[in-house]
XYZ file of C-alpha atoms in Angstrom:
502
model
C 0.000 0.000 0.000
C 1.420 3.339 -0.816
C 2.138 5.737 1.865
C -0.034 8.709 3.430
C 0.255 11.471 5.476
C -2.145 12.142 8.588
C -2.075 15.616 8.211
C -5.971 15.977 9.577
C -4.436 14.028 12.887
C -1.734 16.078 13.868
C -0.427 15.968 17.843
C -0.391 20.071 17.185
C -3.720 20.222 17.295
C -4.732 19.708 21.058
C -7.478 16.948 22.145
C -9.029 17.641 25.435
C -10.079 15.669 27.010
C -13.879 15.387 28.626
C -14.345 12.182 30.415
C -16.659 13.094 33.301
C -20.407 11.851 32.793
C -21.402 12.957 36.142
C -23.991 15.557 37.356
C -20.992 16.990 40.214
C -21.740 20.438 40.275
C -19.727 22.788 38.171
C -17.897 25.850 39.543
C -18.307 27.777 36.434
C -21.931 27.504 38.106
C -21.340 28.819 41.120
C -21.941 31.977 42.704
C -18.293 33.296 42.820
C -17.617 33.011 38.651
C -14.298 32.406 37.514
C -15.004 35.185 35.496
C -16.162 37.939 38.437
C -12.607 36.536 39.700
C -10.550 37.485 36.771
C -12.113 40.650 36.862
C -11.933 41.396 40.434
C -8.640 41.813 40.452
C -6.106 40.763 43.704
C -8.934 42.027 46.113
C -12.109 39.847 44.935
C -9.422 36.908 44.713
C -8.291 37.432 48.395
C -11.891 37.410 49.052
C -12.869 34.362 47.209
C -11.929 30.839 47.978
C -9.357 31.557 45.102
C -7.408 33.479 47.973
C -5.020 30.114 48.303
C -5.669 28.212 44.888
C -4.484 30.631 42.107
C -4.355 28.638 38.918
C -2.723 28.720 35.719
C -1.715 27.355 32.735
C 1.484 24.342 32.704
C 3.651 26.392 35.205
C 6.896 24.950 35.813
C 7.185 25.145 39.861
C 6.099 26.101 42.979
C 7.478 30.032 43.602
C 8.024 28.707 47.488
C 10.325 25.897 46.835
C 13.528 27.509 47.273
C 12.101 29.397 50.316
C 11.628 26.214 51.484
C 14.805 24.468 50.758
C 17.538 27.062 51.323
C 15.852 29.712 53.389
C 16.740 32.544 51.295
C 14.680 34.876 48.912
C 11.510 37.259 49.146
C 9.038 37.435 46.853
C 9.457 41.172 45.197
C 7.213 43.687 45.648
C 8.007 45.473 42.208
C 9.354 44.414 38.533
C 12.975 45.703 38.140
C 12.916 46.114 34.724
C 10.877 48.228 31.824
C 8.499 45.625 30.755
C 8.122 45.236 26.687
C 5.472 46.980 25.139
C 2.262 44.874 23.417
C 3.670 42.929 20.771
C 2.582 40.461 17.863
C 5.436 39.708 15.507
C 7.610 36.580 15.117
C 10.305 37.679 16.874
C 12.024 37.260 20.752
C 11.899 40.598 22.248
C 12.830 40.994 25.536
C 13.263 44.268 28.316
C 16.566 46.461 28.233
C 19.063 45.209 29.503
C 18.249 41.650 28.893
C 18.929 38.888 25.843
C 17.725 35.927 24.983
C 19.312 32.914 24.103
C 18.654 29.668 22.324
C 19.831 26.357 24.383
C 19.244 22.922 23.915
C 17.134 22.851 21.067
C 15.393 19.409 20.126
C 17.562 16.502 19.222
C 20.568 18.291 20.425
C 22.573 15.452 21.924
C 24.231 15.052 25.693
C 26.493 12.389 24.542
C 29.128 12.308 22.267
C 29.844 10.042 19.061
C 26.049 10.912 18.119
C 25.528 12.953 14.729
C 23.976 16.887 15.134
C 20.163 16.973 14.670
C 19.732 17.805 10.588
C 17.405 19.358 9.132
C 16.137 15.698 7.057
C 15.096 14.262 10.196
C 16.497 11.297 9.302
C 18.713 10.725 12.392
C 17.402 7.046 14.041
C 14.487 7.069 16.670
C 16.666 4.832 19.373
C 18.726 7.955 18.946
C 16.439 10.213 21.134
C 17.317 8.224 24.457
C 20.657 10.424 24.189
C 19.354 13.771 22.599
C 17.228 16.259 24.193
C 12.871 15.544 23.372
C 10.309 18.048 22.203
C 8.248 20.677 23.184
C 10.189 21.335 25.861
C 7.502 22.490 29.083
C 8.030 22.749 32.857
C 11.616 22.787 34.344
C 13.884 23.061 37.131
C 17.885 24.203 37.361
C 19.602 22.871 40.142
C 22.870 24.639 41.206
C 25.730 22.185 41.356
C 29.019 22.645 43.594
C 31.313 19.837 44.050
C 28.688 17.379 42.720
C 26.195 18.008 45.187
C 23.039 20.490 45.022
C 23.911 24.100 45.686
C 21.042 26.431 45.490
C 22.809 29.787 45.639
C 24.830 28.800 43.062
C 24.001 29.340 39.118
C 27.048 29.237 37.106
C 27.061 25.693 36.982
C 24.118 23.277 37.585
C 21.870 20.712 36.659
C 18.668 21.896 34.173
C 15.492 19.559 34.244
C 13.258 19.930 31.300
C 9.923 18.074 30.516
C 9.129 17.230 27.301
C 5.459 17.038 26.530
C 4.579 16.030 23.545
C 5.928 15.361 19.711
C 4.557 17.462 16.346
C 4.348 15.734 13.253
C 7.642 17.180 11.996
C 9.558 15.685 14.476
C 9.622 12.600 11.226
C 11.068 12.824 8.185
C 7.542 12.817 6.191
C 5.380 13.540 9.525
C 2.394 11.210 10.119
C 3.584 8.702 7.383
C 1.230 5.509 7.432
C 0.535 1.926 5.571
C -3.049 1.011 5.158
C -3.696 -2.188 6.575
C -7.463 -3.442 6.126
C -6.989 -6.342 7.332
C -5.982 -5.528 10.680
C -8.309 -4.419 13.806
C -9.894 -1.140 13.265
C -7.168 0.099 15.697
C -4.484 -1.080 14.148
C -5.404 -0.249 10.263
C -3.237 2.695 9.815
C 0.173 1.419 10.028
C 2.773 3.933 11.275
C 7.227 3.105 11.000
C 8.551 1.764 13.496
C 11.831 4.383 13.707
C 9.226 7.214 13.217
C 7.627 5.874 16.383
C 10.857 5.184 18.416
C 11.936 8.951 17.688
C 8.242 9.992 19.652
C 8.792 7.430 22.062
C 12.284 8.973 23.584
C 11.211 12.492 22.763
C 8.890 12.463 25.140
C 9.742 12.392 29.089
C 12.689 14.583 30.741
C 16.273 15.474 30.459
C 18.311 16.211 33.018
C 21.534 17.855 31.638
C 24.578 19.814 33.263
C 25.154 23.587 32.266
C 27.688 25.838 32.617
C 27.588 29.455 32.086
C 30.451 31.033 29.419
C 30.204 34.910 28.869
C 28.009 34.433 25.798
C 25.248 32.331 27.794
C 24.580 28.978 29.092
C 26.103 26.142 27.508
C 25.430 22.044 27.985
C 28.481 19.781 29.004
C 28.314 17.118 26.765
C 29.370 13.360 28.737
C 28.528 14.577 32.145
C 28.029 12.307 34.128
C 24.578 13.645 35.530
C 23.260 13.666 31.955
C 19.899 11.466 31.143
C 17.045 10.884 29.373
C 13.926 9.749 30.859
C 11.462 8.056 28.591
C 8.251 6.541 27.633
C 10.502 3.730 26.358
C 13.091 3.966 29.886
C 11.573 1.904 33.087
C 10.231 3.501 36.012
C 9.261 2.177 39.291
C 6.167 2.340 40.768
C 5.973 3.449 44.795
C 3.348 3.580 47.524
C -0.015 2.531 47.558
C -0.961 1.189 44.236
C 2.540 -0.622 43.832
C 2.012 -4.692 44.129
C -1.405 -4.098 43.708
C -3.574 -6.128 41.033
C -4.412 -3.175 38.898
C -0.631 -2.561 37.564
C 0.150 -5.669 36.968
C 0.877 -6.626 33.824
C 2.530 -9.197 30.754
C 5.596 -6.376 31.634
C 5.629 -6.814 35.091
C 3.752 -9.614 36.970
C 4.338 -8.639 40.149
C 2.793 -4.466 39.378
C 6.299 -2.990 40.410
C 7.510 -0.704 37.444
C 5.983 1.423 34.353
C 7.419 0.983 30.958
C 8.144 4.565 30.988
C 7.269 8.315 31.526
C 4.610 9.599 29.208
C 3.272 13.368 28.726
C 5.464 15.613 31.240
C 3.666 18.996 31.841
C 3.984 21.131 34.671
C 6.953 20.338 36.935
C 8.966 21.730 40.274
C 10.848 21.156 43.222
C 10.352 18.893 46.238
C 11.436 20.544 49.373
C 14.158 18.550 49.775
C 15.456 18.783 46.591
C 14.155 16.431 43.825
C 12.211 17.364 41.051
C 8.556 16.854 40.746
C 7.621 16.082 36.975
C 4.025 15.376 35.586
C 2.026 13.090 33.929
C -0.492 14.573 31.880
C -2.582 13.794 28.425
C -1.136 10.429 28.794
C -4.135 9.151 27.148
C -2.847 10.278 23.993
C -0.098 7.626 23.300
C -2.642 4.464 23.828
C -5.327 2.455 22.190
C -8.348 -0.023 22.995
C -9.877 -2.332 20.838
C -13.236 -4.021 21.433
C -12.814 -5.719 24.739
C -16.013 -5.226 26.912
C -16.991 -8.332 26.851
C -14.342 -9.609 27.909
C -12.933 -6.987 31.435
C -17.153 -6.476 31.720
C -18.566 -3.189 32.577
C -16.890 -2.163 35.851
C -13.762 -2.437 34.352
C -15.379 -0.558 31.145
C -16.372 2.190 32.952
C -12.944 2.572 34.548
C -11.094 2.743 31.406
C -14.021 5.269 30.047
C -13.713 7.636 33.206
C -9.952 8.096 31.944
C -11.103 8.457 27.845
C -10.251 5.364 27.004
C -13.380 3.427 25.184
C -13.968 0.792 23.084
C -11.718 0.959 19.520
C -10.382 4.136 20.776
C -7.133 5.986 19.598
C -7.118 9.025 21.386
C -4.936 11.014 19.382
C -4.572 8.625 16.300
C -1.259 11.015 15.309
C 0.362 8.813 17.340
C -1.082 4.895 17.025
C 2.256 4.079 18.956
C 1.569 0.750 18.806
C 0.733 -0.385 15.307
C 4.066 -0.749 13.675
C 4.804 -4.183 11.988
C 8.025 -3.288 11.098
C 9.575 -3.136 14.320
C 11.019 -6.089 16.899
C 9.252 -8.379 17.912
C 6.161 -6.967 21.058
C 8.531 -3.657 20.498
C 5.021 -1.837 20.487
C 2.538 -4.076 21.784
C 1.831 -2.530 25.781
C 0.664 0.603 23.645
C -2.432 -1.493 22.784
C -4.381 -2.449 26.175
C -7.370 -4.314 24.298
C -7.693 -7.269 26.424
C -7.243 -11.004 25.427
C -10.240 -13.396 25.775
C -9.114 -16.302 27.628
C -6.274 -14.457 29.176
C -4.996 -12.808 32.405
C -4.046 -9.600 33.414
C -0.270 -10.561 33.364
C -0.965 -12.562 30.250
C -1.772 -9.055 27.943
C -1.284 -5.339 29.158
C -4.486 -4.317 29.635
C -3.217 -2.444 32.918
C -0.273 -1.191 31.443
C -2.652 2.036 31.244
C -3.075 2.215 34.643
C 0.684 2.297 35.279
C 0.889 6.240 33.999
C -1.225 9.348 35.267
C 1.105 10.205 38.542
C 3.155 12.397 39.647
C 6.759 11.045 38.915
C 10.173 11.796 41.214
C 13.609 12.416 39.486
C 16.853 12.687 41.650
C 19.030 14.733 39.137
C 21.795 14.618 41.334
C 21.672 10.458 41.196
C 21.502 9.445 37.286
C 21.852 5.498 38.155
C 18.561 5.851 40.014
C 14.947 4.957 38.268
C 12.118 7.766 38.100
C 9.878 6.817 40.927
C 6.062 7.408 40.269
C 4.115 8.183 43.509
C 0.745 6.484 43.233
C -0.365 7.444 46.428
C -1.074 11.086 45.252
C -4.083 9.858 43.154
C -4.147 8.546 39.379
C -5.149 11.250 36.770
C -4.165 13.691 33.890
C -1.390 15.410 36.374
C -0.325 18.993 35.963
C 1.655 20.399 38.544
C 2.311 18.913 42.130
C 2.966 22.641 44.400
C 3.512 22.111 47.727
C 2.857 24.382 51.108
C 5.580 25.927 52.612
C 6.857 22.890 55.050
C 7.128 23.858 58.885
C 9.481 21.877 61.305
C 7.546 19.058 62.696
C 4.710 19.225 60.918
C 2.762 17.093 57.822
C 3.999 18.376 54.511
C 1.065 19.265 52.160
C 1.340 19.023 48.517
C -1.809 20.242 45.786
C -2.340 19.256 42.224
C -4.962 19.741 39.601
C -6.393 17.215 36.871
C -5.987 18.905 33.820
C -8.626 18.001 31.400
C -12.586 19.797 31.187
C -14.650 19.111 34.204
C -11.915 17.390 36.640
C -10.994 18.072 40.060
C -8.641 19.466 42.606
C -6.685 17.650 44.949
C -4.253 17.700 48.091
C -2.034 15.228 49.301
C -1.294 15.806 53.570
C 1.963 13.460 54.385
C 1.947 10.921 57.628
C 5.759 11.831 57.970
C 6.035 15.080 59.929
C 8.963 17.747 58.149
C 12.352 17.606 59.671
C 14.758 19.922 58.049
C 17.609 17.551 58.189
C 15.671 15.464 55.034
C 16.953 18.706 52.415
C 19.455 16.786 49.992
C 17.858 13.345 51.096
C 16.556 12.444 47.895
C 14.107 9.699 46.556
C 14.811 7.785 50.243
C 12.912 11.102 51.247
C 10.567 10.944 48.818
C 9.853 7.633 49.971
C 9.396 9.037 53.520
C 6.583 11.973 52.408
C 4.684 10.786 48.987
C 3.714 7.053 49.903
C 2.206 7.326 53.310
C -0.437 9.945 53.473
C -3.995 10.751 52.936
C -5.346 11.898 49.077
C -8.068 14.857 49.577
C -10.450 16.220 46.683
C -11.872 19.813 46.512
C -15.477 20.245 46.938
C -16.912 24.200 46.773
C -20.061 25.814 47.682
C -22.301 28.190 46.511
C -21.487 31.158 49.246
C -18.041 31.264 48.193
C -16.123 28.167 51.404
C -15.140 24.723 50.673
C -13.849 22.024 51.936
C -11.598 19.226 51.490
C -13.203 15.476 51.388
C -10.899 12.312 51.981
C -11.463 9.599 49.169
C -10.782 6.762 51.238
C -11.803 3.522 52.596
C -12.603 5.508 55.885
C -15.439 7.239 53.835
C -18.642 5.097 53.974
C -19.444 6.652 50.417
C -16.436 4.620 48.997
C -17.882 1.665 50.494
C -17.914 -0.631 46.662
C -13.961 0.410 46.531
C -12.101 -2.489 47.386
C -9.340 -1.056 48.778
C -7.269 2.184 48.927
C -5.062 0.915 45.823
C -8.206 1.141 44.181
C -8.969 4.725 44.842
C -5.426 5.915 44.337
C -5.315 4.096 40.814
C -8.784 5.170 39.966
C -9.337 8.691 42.002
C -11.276 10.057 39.434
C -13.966 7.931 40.014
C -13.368 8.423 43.717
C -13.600 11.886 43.380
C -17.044 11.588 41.841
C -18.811 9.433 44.341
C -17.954 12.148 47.106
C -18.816 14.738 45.087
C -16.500 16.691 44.217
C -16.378 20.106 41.919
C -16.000 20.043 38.280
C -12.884 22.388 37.529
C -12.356 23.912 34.074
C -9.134 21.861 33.313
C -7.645 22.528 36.499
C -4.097 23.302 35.848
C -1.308 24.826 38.340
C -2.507 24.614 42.087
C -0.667 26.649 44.579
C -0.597 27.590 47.809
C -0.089 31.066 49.459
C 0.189 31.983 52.594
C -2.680 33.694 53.106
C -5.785 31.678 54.559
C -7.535 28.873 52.875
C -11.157 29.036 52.510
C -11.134 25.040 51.903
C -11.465 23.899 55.440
């Protein structure tokens, strides 16, 4: 068959997703109107229960975190520089005094003995796991002295970039296809398999080692610290969910590890120094064939509430997992149809359910795994902003589900904050982000709120089998306790002034 492009299904073009078919009420409903809020101006938001959530579109970090790691630094009061006039043209223009450079572009490797990114595109997809991905999004630099995180320093250190999703021109002829009638609806656009491994390691995060020269910032190719995280480089799973029979899979029998990173959004820093990177429209990259009959409706509905229905592509740019010209099951976890006759562990119809979380990187340790954190809830993650910590005292971290009519959500530790944990990394993380208890935001009409516990301790949970469940599946969770419907909910934070969600 000859070749085609799918220029109608390009990943530029943004899918949002809408996967909530309950009645929740909406806060676009509500007395206080997003809108009277925009409007209002600082004083109607300190008023409003928008006086500790502010939100706003893929931010890359909590403004607090270094407060809260090094002690130092005061938000200012005043912008030190002539801001730019309104402008619409093509070009970077920046305030007096400034310049902007450009630094690690796209396929720009960290390694050496790899060939420069051309222009043909032709350079091969395995290629990617040592150049940097695409559409770069949230990030994080970490000063580095003597190998170890300094964070006064910033001629030298360690830049964390997400890297969200792939365009079409990342290939040499974009969206290239086969027809392939013959094969399941799902799988009848055929797509190559090195056009596919290119999107595969372009998404996720790079960590990568800077140094600035007096024309700018510049990477140091070999470092040591330098490394790709993928959707095609393992990751393990941690707290609640982890063991648990809805990530286990033909990958991993025992539910202890992803096959990768998928979708990284909004990112920051953890207060003691790791970086916090997203999960978001990880939807996008997988596909469902007619299986109902087979998993039966609860299972259905699960795999609906995250957009996921029957012969379903999400974003059918990508159809990651219909190559045929690739290795043998190279491609196959990207399909989750399940097998009649089989097990979970026998096909990877919960590989799905082994993405959506917030995901822990220790740049300063490149031998170590990412580390997803299931116990902060399951869903289209885009930031994770947390309080400023307090000496003895339950650290509190807030996120929002980014897709239409999805919900808010906290995360209170068990561990109290000691400030001798700074610099501890994932051990740490280990310490604050799997033992804890998962809240969703519920608002009112008169303007409070208040935060309900999705748990097995709430009688309205009562048909979840276990927390594992609700962690893996909080959306649904969030629904039966009824919480609000956001408009795509994207960067939570929290200020110091008081919360009107008791």
């Amino acid at each position: 068959m000859p070749l085609h492009s799918n220029t109608d299904l390009d990943h530029d073009d943004e899918i949002i997703e809408d996967s909530n078919p309950t009645d929740n009420p909406e806060f676009a409903n509500m007395l206080i109107k997003r809108r009277s809020i925009l409007k209002g101006g600082a004083g109607l938001i300190t008023a409003s229960f928008f006086s500790s959530l502010l939100l706003m579109g893929c931010a890359t970090g909590e403004g607090t975190a270094t407060i809260a790691t090094n002690g130092a630094g005061k938000r200012p009061t005043a912008l030190k520089f002539t801001a730019v006039p309104h402008y619409t043209g093509g070009d970077m223009i920046v305030a007096d005094g400034y310049r902007a450079e450009l630094i690690l572009p796209m396929g720009m490797p960290i390694v050496s003995g790899l060939g420069e990114w051309t222009d043909d595109r032709m350079v091969v997809g395995k290629s990617f796991k040592y150049r940097m991905g695409d559409n770069h999004d949230g990030m994080w630099f970490f000063g580095l002295k003597n190998g170890s995180d300094a964070p006064d320093v910033s001629e030298r250190g360690l830049l964390a970039m997400n890297h969200e999703y792939t365009n079409s021109n990342l290939n040499p002829i974009e969206n290239y296809s086969d027809q392939d009638d013959t094969a399941p609806k799902i799988s009848q656009k055929r797509r190559l398999a090195n056009d596919v491994r290119r999107e595969i390691h372009a998404h996720g995060v790079s960590v990568v080692e800077v140094k600035r020269t007096p024309t700018g910032y510049e990477l140091i190719k070999d470092s040591p610290f330098n490394k790709r995280y993928t959707s095609g480089t393992p990751a393990q799973l941690s707290g609640v969910a982890k063991g648990s029979e809805f990530v286990k899979t033909r990958l991993d029998p025992q539910g202890l590890s992803s096959v990768g990173i998928n979708n990284q959004c909004g990112a920051g820093l953890s207060p003691w120094g790791t970086y916090l990177t997203t999960e978001e429209n990880f939807l996008n990259v997988f596909a469902r064939g007619a299986d109902k009959d087979i998993i039966g409706d609860k299972n259905d509905k699960r795999l609906a509430r995250y957009g996921l229905k029957e012969d379903t592509i999400d974003d059918p740019a990508y159809s990651w997992h219909t190559p045929k010209d690739g290795q043998a099951g190279e491609f196959d976890h990207w399909d989750i149809t399940a097998k009649a006759g089989k097990t979970a562990t026998d096909d990877y119809r919960h590989t799905f359910n082994t993405f959506g979380y917030i995901t822990e990187i220790d740049p300063f340790n490149p031998k170590a795994k990412a580390v997803k954190r299931t116990s902060l809830g399951r869903f289209a993650h885009e930031n994770c902003a947390f309080a400023p910590p307090n000496e003895g005292e339950p650290l509190v971290f807030y996120m929002g589900d980014d897709a239409r009519g999805e919900y808010i959500y906290k995360f209170v530790s068990d561990a109290k904050w000691t400030n001798a944990d700074v610099g501890g990394g994932l051990a740490v993380g280990d310490k604050y982000l799997d033992k804890g208890t998962l809240f969703v935001a519920v608002f009112h009409d008169d303007g409070t709120g208040q935060w309900r516990e999705p748990s097995k301790k709430n009688p309205m949970l009562a048909d979840f089998e276990n927390d594992a469940e609700i962690a893996v599946f909080a959306r649904m969770a969030g629904d039966k306790v009824g919480a609000t419907k956001m408009d795509r909910p994207d960067d939570a934070r929290r200020e110091k002034s008081r919360s009107f969600l008791q």
